[in-house]
PDB file of C-alpha atoms in Angstrom:
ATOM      1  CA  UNK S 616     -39.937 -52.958  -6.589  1.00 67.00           C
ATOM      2  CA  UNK S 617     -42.713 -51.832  -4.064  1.00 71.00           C
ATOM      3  CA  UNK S 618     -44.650 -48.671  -4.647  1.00 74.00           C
ATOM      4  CA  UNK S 619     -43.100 -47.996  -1.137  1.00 74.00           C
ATOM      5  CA  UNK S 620     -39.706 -48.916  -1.924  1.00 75.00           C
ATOM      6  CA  UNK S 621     -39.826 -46.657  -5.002  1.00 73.00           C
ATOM      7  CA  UNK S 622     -41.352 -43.720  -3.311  1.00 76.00           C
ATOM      8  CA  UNK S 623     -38.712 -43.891  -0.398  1.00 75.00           C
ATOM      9  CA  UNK S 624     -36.175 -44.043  -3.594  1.00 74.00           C
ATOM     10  CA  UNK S 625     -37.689 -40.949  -4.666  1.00 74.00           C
ATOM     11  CA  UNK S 626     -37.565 -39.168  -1.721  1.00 79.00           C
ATOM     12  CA  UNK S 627     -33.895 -39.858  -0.708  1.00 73.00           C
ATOM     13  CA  UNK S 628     -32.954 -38.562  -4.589  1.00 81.00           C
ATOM     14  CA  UNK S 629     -34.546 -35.240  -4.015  1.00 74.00           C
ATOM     15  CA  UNK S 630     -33.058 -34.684  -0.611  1.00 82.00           C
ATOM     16  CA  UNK S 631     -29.903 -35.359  -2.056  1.00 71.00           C
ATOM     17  CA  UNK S 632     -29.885 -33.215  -4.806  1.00 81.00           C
ATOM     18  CA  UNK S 633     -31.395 -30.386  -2.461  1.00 80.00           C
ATOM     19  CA  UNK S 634     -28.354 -30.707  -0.029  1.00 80.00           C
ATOM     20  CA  UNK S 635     -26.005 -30.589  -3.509  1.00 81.00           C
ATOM     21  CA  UNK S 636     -27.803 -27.382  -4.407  1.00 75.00           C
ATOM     22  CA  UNK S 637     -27.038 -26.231  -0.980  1.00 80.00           C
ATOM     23  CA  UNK S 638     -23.659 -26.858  -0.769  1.00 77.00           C
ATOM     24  CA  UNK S 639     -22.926 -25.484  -3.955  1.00 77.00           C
ATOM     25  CA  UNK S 640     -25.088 -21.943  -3.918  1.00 75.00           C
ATOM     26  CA  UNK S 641     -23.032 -21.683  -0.218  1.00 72.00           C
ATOM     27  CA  UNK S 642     -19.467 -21.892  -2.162  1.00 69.00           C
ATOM     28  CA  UNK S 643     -20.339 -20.297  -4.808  1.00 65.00           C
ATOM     29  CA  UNK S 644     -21.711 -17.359  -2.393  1.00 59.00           C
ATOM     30  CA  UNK S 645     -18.315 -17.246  -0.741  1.00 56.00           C
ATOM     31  CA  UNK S 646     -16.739 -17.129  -4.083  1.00 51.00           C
ATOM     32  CA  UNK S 647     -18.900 -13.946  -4.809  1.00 51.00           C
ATOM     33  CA  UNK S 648     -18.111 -12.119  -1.284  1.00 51.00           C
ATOM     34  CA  UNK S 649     -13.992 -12.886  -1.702  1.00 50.00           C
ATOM     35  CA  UNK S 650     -12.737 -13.416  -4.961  1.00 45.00           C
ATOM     36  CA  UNK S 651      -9.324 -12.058  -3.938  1.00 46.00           C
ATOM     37  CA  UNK S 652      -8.911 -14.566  -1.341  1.00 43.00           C
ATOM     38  CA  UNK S 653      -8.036 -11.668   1.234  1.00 41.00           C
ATOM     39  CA  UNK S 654      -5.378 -10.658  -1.169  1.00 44.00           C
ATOM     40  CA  UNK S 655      -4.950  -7.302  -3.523  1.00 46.00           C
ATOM     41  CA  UNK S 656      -6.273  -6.729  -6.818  1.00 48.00           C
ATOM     42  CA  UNK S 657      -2.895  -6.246  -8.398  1.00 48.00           C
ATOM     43  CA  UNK S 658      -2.443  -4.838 -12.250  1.00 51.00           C
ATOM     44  CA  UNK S 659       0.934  -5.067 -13.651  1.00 53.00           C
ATOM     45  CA  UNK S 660       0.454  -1.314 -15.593  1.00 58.00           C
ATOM     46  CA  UNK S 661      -0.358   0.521 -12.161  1.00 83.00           C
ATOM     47  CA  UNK S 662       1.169   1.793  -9.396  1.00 90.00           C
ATOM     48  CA  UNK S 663      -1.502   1.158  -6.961  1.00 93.00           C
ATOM     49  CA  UNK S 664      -3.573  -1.552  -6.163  1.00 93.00           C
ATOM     50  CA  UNK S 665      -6.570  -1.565  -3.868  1.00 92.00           C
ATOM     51  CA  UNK S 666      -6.986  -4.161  -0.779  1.00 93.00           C
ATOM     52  CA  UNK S 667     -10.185  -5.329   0.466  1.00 92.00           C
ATOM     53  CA  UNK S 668     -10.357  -2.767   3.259  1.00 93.00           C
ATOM     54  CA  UNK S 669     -10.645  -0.260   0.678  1.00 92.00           C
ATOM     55  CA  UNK S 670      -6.769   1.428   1.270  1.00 94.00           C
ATOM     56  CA  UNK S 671      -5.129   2.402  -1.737  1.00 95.00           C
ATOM     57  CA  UNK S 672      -1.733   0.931  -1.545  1.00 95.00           C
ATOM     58  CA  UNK S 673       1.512   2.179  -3.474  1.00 94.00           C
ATOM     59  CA  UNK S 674       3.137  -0.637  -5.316  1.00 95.00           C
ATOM     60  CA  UNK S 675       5.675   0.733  -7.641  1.00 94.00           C
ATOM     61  CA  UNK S 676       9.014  -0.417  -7.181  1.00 94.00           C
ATOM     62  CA  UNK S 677      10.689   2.732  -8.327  1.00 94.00           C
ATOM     63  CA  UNK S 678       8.876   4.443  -5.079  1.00 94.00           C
ATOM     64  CA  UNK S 679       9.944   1.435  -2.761  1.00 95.00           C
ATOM     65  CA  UNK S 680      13.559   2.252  -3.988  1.00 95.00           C
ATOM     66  CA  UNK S 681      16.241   3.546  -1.348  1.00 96.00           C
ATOM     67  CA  UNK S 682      16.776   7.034  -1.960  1.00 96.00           C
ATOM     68  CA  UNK S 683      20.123   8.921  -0.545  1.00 95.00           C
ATOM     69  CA  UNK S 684      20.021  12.679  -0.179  1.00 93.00           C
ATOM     70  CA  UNK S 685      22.560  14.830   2.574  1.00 92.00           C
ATOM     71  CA  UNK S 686      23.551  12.578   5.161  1.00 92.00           C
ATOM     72  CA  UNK S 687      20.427  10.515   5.373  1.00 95.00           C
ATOM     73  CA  UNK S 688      19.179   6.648   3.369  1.00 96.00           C
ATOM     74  CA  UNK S 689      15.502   6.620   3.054  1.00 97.00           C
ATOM     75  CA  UNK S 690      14.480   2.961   2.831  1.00 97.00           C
ATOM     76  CA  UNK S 691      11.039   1.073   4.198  1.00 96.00           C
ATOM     77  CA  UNK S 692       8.558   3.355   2.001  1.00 96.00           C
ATOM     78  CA  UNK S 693       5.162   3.205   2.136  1.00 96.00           C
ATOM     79  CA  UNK S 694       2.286   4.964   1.037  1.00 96.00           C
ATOM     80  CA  UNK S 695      -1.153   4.575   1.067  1.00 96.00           C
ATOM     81  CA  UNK S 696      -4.879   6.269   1.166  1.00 95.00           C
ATOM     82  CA  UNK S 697      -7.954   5.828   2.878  1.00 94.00           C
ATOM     83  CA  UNK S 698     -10.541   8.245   3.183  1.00 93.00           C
ATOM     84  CA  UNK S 699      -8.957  11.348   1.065  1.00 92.00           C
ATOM     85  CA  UNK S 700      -5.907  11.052   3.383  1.00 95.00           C
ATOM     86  CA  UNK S 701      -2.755  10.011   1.877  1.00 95.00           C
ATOM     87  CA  UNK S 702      -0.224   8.514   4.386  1.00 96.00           C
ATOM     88  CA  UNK S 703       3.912   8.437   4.086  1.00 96.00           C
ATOM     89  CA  UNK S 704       5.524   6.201   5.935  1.00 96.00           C
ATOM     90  CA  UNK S 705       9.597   5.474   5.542  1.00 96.00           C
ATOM     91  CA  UNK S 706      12.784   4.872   7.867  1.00 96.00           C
ATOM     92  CA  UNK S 707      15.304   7.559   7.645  1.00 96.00           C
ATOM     93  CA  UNK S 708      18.765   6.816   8.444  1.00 96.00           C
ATOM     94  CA  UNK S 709      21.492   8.947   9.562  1.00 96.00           C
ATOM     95  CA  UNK S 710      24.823   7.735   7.241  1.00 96.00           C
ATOM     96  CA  UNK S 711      27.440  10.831   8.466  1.00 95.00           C
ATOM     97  CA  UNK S 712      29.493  10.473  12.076  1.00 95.00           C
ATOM     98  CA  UNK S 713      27.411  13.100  13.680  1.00 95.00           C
ATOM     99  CA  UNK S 714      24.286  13.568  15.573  1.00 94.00           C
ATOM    100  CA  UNK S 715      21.881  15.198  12.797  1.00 92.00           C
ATOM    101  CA  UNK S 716      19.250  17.988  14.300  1.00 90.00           C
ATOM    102  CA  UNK S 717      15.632  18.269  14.085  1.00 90.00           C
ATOM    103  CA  UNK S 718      15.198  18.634   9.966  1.00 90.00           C
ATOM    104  CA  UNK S 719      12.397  19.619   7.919  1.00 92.00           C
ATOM    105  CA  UNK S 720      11.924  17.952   4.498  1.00 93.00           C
ATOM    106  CA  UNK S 721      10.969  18.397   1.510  1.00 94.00           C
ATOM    107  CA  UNK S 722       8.832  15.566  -0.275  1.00 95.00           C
ATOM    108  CA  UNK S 723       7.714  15.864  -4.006  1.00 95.00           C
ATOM    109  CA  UNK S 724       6.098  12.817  -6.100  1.00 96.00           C
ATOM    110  CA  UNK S 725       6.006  12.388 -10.105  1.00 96.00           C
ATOM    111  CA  UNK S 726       3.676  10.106 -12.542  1.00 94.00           C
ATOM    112  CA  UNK S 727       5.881   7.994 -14.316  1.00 93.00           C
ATOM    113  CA  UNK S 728       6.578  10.508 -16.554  1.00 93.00           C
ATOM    114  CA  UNK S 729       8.595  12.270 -14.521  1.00 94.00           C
ATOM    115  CA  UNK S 730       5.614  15.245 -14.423  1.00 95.00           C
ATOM    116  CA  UNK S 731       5.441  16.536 -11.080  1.00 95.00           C
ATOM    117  CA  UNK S 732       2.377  15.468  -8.810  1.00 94.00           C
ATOM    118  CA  UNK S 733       2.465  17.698  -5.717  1.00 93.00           C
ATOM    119  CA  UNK S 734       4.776  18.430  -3.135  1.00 93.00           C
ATOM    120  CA  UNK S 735       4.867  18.409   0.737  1.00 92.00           C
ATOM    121  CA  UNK S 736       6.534  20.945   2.671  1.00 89.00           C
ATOM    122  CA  UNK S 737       7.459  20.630   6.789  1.00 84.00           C
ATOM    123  CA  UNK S 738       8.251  16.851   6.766  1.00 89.00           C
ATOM    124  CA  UNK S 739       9.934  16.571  10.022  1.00 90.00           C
ATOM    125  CA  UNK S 740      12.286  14.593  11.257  1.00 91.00           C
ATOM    126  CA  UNK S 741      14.207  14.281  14.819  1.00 91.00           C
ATOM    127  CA  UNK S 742      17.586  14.242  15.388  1.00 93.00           C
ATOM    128  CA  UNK S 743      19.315  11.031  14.529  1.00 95.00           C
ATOM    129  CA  UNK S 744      21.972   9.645  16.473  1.00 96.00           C
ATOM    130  CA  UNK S 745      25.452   8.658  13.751  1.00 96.00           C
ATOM    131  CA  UNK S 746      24.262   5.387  12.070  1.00 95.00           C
ATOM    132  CA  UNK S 747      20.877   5.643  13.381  1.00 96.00           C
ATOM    133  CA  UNK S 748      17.405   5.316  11.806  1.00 96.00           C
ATOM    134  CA  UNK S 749      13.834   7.612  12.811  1.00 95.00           C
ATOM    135  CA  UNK S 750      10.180   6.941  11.108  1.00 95.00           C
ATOM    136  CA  UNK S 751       9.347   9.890   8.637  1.00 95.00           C
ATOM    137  CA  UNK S 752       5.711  10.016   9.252  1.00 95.00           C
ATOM    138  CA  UNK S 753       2.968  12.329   7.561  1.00 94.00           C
ATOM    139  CA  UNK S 754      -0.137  12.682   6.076  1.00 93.00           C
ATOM    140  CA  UNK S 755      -1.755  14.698   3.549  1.00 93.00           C
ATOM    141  CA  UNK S 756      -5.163  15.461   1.289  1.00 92.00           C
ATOM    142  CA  UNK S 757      -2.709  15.936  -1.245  1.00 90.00           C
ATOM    143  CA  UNK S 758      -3.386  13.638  -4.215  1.00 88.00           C
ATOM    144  CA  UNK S 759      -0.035  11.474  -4.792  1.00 92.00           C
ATOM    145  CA  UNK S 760      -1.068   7.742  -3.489  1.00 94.00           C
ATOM    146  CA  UNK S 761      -0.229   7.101  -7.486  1.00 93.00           C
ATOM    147  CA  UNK S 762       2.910   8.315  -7.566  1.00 95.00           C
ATOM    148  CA  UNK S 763       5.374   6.431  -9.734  1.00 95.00           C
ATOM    149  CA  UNK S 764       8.560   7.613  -7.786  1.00 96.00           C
ATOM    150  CA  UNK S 765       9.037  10.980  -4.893  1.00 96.00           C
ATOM    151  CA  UNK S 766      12.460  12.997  -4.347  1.00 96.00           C
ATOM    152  CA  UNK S 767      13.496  14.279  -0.998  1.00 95.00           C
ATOM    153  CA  UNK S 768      15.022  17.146   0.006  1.00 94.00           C
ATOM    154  CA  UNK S 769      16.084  19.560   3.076  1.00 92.00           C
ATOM    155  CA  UNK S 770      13.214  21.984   2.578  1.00 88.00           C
ATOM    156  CA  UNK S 771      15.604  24.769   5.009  1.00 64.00           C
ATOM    157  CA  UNK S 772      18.049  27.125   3.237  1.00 54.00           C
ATOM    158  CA  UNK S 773      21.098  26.925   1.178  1.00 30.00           C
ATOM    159  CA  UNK S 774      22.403  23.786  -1.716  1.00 36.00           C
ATOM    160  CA  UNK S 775      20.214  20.558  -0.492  1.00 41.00           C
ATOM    161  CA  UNK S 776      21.066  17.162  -1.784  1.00 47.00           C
ATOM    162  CA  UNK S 777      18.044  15.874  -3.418  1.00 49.00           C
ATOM    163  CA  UNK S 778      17.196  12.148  -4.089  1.00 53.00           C
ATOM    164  CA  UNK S 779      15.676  10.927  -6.831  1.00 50.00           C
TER     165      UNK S 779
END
């Protein structure tokens, strides 16, 4: 082989292992950035996981639960944080024959033991037409985003029929 011959050799082995280098600190880079693959962190033993955009999500499944209290089937449940604001989301459904009025709730979440985390007062809701659902919306700077499970209640006067 030339001296020319081995020096072109040379030079196409080093450009090749320079574009391999490239290629591979590039993925691995990406690797670094998204490990989750734009999916959540999720551990088994907690109740909340945290997605990439930094919201808190709610994932127990004894929160997700229907819940029946009154006249009403809360189903849908969400919660999340983001910035110190906690944010309830669920779809209320009106189970009796009658048109239901404007009715304030009651909302109180527990760890999983059962210890109570906080509670929310003046959850509103609008009247709901006989087998008919609203959006229970609210937020708070209360902490519960970890809560294991909530009841609701009618927060007005007299007996109300909590869920649990």
């Amino acid at each position: 082989m030339k001296l020319s011959e081995k020096r072109n050799l040379l030079i196409l082995i080093v450009i090749g292992i320079i574009i391999i280098v490239i290629l591979a600190s590039v993925n691995g880079k990406k690797s670094k950035e998204n490990p989750e693959n734009n999916t959540a962190n999720i551990d088994a033993n907690k109740t909340v996981t945290e997605l990439q955009s930094g919201t808190k999500l709610n994932i127990s499944e004894k929160l997700a639960e229907k819940k029946y209290f009154a006249n009403f089937e809360v189903s849908n449940i969400q919660l999340t944080e983001k910035d110190d604001k906690t944010k309830f989301s669920a779809d209320i459904k009106n189970t009796s024959e009658t048109k239901t009025e404007m009715t304030n709730l009651e909302v109180t979440f527990y760890d999983q033991e059962g210890n109570e985390l906080t509670t929310v007062k003046d959850a509103l809701i609008a009247e709901i037409e006989p087998d008919a659902k609203t959006k229970l919306n609210f937020s708070t700077t209360l902490k519960c985003v970890e809560a294991y499970n909530f009841s609701i209640k009618i927060a007005e006067g007299g007996e109300a029929n909590e869920a649990k």
